[in-house]
JSON list of C-alpha atoms in Angstrom, two decimals:
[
{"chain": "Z", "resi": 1, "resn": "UNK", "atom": "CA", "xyz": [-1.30, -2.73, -15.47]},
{"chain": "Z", "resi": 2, "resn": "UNK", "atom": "CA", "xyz": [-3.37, -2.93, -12.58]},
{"chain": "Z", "resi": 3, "resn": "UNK", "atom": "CA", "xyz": [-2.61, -3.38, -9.02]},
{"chain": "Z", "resi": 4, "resn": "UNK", "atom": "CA", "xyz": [-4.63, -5.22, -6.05]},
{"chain": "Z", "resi": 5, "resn": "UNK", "atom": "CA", "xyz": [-3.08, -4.58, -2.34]},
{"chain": "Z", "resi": 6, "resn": "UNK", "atom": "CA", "xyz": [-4.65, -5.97, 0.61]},
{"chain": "Z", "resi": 7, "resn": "UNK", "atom": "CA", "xyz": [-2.78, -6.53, 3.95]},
{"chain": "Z", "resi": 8, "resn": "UNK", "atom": "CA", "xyz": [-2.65, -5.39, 7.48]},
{"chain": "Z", "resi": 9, "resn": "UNK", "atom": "CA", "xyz": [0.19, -3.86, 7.12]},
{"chain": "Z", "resi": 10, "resn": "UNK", "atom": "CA", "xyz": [-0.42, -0.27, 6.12]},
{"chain": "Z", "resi": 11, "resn": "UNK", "atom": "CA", "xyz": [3.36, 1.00, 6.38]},
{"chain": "Z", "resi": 12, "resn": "UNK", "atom": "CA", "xyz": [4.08, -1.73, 3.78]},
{"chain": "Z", "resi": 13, "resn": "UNK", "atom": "CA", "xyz": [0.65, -1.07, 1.56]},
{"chain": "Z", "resi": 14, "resn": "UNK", "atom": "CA", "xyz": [1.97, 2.53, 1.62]},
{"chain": "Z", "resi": 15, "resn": "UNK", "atom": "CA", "xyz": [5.45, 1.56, 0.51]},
{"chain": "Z", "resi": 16, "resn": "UNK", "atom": "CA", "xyz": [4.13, -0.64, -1.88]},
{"chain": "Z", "resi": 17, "resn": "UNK", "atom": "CA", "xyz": [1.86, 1.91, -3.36]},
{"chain": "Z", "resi": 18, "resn": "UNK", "atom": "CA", "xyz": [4.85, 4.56, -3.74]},
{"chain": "Z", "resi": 19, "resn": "UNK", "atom": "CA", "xyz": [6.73, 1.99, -5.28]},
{"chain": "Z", "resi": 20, "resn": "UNK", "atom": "CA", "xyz": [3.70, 2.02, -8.16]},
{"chain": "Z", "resi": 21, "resn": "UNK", "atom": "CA", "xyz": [3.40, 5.92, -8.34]},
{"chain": "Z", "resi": 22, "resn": "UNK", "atom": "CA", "xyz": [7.02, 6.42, -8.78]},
{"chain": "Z", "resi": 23, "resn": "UNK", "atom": "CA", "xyz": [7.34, 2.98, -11.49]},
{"chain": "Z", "resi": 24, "resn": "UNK", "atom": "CA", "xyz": [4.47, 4.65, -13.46]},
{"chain": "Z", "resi": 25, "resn": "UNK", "atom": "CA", "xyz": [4.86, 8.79, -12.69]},
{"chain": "Z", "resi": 26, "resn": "UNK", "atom": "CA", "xyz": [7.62, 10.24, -14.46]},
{"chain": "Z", "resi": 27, "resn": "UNK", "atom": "CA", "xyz": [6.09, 13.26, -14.92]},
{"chain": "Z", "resi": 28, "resn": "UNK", "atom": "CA", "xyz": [4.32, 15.76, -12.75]},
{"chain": "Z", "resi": 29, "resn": "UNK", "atom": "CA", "xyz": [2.44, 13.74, -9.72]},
{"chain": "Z", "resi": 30, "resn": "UNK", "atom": "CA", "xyz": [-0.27, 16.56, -9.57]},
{"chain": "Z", "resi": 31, "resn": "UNK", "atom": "CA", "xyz": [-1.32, 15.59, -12.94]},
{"chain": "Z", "resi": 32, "resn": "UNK", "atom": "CA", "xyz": [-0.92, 11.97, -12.87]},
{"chain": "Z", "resi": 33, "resn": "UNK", "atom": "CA", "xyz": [-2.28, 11.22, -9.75]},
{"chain": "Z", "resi": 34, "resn": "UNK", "atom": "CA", "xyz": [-6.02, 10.78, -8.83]},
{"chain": "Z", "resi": 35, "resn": "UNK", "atom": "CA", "xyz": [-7.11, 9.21, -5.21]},
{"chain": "Z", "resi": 36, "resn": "UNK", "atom": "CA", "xyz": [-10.86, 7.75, -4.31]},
{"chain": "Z", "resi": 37, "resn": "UNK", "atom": "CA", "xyz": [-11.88, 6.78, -1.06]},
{"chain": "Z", "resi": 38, "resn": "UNK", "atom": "CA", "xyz": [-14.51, 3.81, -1.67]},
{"chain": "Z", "resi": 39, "resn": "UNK", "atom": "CA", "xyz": [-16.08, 3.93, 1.60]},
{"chain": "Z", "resi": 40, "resn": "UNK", "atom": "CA", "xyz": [-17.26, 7.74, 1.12]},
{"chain": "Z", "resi": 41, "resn": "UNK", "atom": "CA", "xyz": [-21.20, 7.75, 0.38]},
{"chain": "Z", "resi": 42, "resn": "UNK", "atom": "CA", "xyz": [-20.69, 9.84, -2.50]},
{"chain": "Z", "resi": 43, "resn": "UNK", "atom": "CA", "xyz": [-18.18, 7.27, -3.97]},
{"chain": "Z", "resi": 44, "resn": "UNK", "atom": "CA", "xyz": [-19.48, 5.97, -7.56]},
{"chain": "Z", "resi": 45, "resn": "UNK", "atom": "CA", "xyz": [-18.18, 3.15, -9.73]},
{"chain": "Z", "resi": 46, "resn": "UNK", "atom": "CA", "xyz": [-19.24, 4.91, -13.17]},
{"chain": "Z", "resi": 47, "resn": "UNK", "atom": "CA", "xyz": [-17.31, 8.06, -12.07]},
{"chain": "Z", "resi": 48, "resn": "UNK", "atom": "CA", "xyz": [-13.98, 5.89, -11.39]},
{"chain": "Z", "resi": 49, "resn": "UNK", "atom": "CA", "xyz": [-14.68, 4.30, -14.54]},
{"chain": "Z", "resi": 50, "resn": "UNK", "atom": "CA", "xyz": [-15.42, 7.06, -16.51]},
{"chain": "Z", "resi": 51, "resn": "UNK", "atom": "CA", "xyz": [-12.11, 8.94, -15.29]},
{"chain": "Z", "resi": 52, "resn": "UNK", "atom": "CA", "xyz": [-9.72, 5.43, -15.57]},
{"chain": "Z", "resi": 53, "resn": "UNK", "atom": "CA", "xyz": [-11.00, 5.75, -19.44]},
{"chain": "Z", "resi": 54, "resn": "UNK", "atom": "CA", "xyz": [-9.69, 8.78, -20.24]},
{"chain": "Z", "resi": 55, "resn": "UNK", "atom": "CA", "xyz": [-6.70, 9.34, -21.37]},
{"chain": "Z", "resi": 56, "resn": "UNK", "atom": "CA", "xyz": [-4.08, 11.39, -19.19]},
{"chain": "Z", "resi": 57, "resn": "UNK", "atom": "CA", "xyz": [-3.16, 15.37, -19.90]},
{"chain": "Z", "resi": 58, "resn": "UNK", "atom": "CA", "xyz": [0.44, 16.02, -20.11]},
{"chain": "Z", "resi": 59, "resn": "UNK", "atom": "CA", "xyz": [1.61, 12.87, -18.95]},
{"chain": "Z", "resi": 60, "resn": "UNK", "atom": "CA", "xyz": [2.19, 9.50, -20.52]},
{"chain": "Z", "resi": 61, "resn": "UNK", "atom": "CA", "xyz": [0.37, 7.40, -18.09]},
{"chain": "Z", "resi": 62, "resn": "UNK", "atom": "CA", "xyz": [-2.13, 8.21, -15.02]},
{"chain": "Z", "resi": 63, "resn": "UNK", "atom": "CA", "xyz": [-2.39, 6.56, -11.56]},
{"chain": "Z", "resi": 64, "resn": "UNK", "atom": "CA", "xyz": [-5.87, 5.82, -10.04]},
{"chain": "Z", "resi": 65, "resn": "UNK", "atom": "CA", "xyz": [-6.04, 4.68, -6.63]},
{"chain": "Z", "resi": 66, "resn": "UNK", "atom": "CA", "xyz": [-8.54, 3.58, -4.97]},
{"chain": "Z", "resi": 67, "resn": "UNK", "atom": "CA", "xyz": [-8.36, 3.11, -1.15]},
{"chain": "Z", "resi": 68, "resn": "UNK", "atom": "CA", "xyz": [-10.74, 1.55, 1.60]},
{"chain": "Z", "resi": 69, "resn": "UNK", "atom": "CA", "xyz": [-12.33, -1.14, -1.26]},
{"chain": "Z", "resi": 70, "resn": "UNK", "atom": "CA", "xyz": [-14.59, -2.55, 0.99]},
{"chain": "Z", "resi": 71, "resn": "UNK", "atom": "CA", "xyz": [-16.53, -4.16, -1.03]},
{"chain": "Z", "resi": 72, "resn": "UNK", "atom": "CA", "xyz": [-13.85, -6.34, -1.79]},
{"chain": "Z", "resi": 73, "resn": "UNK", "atom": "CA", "xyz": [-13.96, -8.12, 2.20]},
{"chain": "Z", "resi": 74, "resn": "UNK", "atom": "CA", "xyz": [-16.94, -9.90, 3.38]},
{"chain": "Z", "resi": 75, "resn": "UNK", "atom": "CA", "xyz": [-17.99, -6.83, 5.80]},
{"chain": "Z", "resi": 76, "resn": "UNK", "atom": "CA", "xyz": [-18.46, -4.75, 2.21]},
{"chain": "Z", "resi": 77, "resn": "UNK", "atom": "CA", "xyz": [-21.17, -4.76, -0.85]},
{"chain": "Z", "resi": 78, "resn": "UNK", "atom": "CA", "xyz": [-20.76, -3.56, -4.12]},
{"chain": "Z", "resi": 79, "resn": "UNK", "atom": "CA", "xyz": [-23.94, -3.79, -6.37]},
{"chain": "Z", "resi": 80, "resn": "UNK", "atom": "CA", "xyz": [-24.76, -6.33, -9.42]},
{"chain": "Z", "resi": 81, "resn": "UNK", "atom": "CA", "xyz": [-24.74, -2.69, -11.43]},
{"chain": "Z", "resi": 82, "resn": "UNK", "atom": "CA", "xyz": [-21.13, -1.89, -10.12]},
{"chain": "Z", "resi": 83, "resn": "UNK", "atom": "CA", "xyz": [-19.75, -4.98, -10.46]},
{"chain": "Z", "resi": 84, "resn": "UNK", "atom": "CA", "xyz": [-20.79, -5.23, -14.01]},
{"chain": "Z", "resi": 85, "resn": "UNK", "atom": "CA", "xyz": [-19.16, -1.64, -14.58]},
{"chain": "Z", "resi": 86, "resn": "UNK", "atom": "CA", "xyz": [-16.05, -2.22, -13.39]},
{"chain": "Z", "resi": 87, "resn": "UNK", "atom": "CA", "xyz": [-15.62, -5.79, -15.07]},
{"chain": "Z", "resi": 88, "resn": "UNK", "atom": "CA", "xyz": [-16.46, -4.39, -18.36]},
{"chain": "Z", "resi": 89, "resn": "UNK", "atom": "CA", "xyz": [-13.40, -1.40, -17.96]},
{"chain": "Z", "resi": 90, "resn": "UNK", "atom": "CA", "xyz": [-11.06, -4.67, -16.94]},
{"chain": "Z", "resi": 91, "resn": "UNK", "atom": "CA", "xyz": [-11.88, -6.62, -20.29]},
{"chain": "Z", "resi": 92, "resn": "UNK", "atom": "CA", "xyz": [-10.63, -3.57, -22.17]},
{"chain": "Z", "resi": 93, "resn": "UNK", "atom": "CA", "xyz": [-8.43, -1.29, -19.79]},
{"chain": "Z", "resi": 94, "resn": "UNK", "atom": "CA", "xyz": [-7.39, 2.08, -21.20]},
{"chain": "Z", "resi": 95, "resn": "UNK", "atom": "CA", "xyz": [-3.58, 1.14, -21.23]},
{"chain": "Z", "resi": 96, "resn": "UNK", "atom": "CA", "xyz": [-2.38, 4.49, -20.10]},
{"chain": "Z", "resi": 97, "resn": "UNK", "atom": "CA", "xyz": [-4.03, 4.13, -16.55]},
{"chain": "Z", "resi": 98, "resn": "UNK", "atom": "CA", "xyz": [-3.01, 2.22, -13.98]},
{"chain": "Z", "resi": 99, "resn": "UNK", "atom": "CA", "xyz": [-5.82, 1.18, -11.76]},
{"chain": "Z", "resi": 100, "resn": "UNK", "atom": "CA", "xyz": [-4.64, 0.32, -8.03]},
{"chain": "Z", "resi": 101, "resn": "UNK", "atom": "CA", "xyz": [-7.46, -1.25, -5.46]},
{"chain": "Z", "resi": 102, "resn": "UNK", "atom": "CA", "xyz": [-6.45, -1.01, -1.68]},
{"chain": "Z", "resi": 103, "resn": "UNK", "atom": "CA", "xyz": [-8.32, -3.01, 1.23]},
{"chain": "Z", "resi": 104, "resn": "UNK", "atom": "CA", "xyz": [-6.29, -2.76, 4.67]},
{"chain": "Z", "resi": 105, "resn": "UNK", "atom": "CA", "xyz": [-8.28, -5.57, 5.58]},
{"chain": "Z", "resi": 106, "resn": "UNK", "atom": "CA", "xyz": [-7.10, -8.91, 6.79]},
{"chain": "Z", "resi": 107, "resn": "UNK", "atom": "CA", "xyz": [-8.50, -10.59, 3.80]},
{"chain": "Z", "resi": 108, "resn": "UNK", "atom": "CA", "xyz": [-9.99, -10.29, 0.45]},
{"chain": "Z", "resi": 109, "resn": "UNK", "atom": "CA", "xyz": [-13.48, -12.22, 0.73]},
{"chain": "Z", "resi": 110, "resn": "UNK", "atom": "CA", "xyz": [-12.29, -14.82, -2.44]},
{"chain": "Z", "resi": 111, "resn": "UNK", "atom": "CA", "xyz": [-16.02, -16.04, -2.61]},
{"chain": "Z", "resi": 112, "resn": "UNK", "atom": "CA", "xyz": [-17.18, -12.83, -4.56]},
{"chain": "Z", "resi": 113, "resn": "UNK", "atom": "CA", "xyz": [-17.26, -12.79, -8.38]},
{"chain": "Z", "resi": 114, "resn": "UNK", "atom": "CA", "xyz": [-14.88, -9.34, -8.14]},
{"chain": "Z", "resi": 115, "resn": "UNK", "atom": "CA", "xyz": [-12.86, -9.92, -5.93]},
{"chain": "Z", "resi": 116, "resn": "UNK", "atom": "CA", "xyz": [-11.69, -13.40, -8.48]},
{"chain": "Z", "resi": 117, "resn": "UNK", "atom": "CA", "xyz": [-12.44, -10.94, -11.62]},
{"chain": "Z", "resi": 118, "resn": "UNK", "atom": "CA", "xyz": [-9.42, -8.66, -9.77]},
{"chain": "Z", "resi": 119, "resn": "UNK", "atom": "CA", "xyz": [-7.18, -11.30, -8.76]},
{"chain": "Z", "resi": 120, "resn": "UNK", "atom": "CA", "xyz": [-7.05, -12.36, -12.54]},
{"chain": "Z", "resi": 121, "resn": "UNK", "atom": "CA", "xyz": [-6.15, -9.33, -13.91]},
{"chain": "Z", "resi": 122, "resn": "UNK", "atom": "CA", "xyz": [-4.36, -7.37, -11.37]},
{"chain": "Z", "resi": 123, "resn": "UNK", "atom": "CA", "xyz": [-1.02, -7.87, -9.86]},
{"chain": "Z", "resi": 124, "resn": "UNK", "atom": "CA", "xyz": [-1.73, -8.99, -6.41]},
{"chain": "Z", "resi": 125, "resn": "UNK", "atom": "CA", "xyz": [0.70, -7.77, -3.37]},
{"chain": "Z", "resi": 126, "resn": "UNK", "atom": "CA", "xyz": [-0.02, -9.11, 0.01]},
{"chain": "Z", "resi": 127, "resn": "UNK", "atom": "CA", "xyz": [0.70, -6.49, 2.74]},
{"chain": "Z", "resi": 128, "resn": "UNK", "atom": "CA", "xyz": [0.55, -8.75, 6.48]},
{"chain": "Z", "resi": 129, "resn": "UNK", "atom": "CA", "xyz": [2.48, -7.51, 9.49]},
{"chain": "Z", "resi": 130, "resn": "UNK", "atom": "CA", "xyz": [5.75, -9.70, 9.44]},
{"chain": "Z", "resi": 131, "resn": "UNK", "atom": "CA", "xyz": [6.65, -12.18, 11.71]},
{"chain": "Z", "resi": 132, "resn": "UNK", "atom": "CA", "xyz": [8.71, -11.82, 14.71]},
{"chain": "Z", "resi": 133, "resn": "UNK", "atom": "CA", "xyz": [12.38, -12.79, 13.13]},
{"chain": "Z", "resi": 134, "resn": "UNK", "atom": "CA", "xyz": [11.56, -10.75, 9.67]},
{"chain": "Z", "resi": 135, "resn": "UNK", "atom": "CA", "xyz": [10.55, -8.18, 12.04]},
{"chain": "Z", "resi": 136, "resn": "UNK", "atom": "CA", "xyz": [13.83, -8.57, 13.80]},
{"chain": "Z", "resi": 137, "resn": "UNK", "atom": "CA", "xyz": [15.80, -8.82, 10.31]},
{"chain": "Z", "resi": 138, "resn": "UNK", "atom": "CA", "xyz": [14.32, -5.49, 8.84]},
{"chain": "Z", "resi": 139, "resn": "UNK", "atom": "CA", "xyz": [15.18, -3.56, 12.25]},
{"chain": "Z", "resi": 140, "resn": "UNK", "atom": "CA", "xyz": [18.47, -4.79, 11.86]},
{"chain": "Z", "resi": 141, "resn": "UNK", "atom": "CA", "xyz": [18.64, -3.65, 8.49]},
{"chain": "Z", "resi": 142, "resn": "UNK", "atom": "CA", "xyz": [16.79, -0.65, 9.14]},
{"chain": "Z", "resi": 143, "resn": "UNK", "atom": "CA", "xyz": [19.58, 0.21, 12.18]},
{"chain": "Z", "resi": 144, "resn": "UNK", "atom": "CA", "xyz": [22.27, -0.69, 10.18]},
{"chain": "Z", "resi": 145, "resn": "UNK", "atom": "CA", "xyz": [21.56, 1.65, 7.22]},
{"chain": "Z", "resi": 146, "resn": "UNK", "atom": "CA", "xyz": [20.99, 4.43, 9.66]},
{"chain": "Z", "resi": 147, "resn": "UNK", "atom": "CA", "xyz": [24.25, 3.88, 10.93]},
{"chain": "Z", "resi": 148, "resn": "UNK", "atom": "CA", "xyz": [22.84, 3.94, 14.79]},
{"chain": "Z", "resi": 149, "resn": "UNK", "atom": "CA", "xyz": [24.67, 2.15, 16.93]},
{"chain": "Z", "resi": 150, "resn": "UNK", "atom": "CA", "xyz": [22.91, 0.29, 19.76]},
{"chain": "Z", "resi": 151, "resn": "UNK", "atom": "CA", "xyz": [24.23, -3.00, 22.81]},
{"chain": "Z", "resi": 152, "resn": "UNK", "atom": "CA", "xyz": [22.37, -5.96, 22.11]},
{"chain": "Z", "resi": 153, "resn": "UNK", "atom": "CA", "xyz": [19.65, -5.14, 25.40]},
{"chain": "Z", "resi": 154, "resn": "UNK", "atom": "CA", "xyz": [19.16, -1.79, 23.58]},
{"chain": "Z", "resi": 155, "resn": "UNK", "atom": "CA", "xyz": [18.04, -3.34, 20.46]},
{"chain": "Z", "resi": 156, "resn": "UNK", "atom": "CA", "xyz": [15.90, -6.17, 22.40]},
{"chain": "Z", "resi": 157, "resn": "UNK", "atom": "CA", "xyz": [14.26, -3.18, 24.45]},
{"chain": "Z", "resi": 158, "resn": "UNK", "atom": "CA", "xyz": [13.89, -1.34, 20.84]},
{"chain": "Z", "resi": 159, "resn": "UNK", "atom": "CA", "xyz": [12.16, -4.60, 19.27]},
{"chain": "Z", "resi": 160, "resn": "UNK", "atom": "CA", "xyz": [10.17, -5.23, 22.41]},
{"chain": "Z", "resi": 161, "resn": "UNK", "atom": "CA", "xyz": [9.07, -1.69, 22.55]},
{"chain": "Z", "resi": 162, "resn": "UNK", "atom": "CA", "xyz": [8.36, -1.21, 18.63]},
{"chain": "Z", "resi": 163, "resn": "UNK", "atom": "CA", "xyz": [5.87, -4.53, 18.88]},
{"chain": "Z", "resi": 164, "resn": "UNK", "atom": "CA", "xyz": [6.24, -5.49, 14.90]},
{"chain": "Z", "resi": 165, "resn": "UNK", "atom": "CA", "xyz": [4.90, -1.97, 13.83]},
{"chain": "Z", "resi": 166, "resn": "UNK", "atom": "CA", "xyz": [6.94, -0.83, 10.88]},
{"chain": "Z", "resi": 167, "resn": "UNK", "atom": "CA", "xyz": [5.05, 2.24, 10.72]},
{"chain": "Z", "resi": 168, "resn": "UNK", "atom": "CA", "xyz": [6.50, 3.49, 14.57]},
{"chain": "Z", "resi": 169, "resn": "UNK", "atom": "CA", "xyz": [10.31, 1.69, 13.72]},
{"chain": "Z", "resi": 170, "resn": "UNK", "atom": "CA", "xyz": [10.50, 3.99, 11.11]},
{"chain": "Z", "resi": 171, "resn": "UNK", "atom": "CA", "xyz": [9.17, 7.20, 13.67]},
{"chain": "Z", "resi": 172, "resn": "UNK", "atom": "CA", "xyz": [11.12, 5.68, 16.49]},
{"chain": "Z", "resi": 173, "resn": "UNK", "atom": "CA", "xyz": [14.77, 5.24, 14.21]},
{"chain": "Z", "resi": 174, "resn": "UNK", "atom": "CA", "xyz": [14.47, 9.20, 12.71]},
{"chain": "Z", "resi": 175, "resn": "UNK", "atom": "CA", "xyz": [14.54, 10.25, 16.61]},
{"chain": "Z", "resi": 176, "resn": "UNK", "atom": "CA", "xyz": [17.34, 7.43, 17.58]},
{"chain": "Z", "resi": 177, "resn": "UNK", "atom": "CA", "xyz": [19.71, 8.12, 14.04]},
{"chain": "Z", "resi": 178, "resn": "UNK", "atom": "CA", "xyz": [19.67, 11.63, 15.97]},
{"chain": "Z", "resi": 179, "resn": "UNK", "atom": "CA", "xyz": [21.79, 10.32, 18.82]},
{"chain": "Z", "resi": 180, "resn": "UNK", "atom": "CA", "xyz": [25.77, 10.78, 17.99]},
{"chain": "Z", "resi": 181, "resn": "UNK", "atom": "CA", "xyz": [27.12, 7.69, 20.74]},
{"chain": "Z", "resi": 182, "resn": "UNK", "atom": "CA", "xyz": [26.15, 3.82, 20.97]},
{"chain": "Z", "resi": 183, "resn": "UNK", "atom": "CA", "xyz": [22.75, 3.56, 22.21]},
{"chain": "Z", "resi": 184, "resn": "UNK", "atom": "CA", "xyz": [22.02, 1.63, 26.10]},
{"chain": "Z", "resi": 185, "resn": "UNK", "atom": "CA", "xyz": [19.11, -0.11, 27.16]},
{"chain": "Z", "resi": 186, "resn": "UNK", "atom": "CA", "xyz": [18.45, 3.18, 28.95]},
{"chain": "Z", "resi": 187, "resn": "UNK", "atom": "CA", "xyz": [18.42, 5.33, 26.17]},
{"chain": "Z", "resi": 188, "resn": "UNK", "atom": "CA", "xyz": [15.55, 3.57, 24.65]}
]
């Protein structure tokens, strides 16, 4: 199985991408886990390749992921030689790897051949900041299950504060869970 997560919504792409690890790593991370950056100069297609077709040591399957892909947006290139590379490994995927492709990019440039090539055979997740009432619902949720207890102009200072980042709620409700008394506007 391979995965394809673009969004820009990077505590979600990270959730998301744990979600994978821990759904395909039951053994020892260390061994199972391998990480390229695409957008380093030494990054090469034939060496992802090479290592996705091998099989894992030790562990059952193996977790290749492969962030800043982009050559996947329309800001990014990825050569005719590349292209042809990694389409080749898709046809026939070594079944004990598990390729996943991350772009924290607003959106996948759907004109180029690899980009359709990926959305065919990968499992696609879309990672985009949420609106203002899901926003609202997953504080809620997120407040709840942290058992802080907050007035109503608390939390509408909290929300207005936070600005739809998930990544600082979740910073911003460790320091808050903290507090032992119902939270005021004040406190936040």
């Amino acid at each position: 199985m391979n995965y394809l997560l673009s969004g820009t919504e990077s505590y979600l792409m990270k959730k998301r991408l744990n979600e994978i690890i821990k759904e395909w790593v039951k053994d020892d991370p260390e061994m199972s886990l391998v990480t390229y950056d695409a957008s380093m100069n030494d990054f090469m297609m034939s060496t992802l390749i090479e290592d996705a077709s091998t099989i894992p040591f030790f562990t059952e399957h193996k977790v290749i992921v492969v962030k800043n892909c982009q050559f996947l947006s329309s800001t990014g290139s990825i050569s005719e030689t590349d292209t042809k590379i990694l389409e080749k490994y898709l046809a026939h995927p070594n079944e004990s790897t598990v390729l996943v492709f991350m772009l924290e990019k607003d959106k996948l440039d759907a004109r180029k051949k690899i980009v359709k090539t990926l959305k065919k055979v990968c499992r696609e997740f879309k990672c985009d900041t949420l609106q203002s009432e899901e926003f609202s619902s997953v504080l809620r949720q997120h407040i709840k299950s942290r058992k802080i207890e907050m007035d109503k102009e608390a939390f509408a200072e909290l929300e207005t504060r936070l600005a739809g980042s998930l990544a600082q709620m979740e910073s911003e409700l460790e320091k808050l869970a903290l507090c032992e008394r119902k939270l005021t506007k004040e406190d936040i």
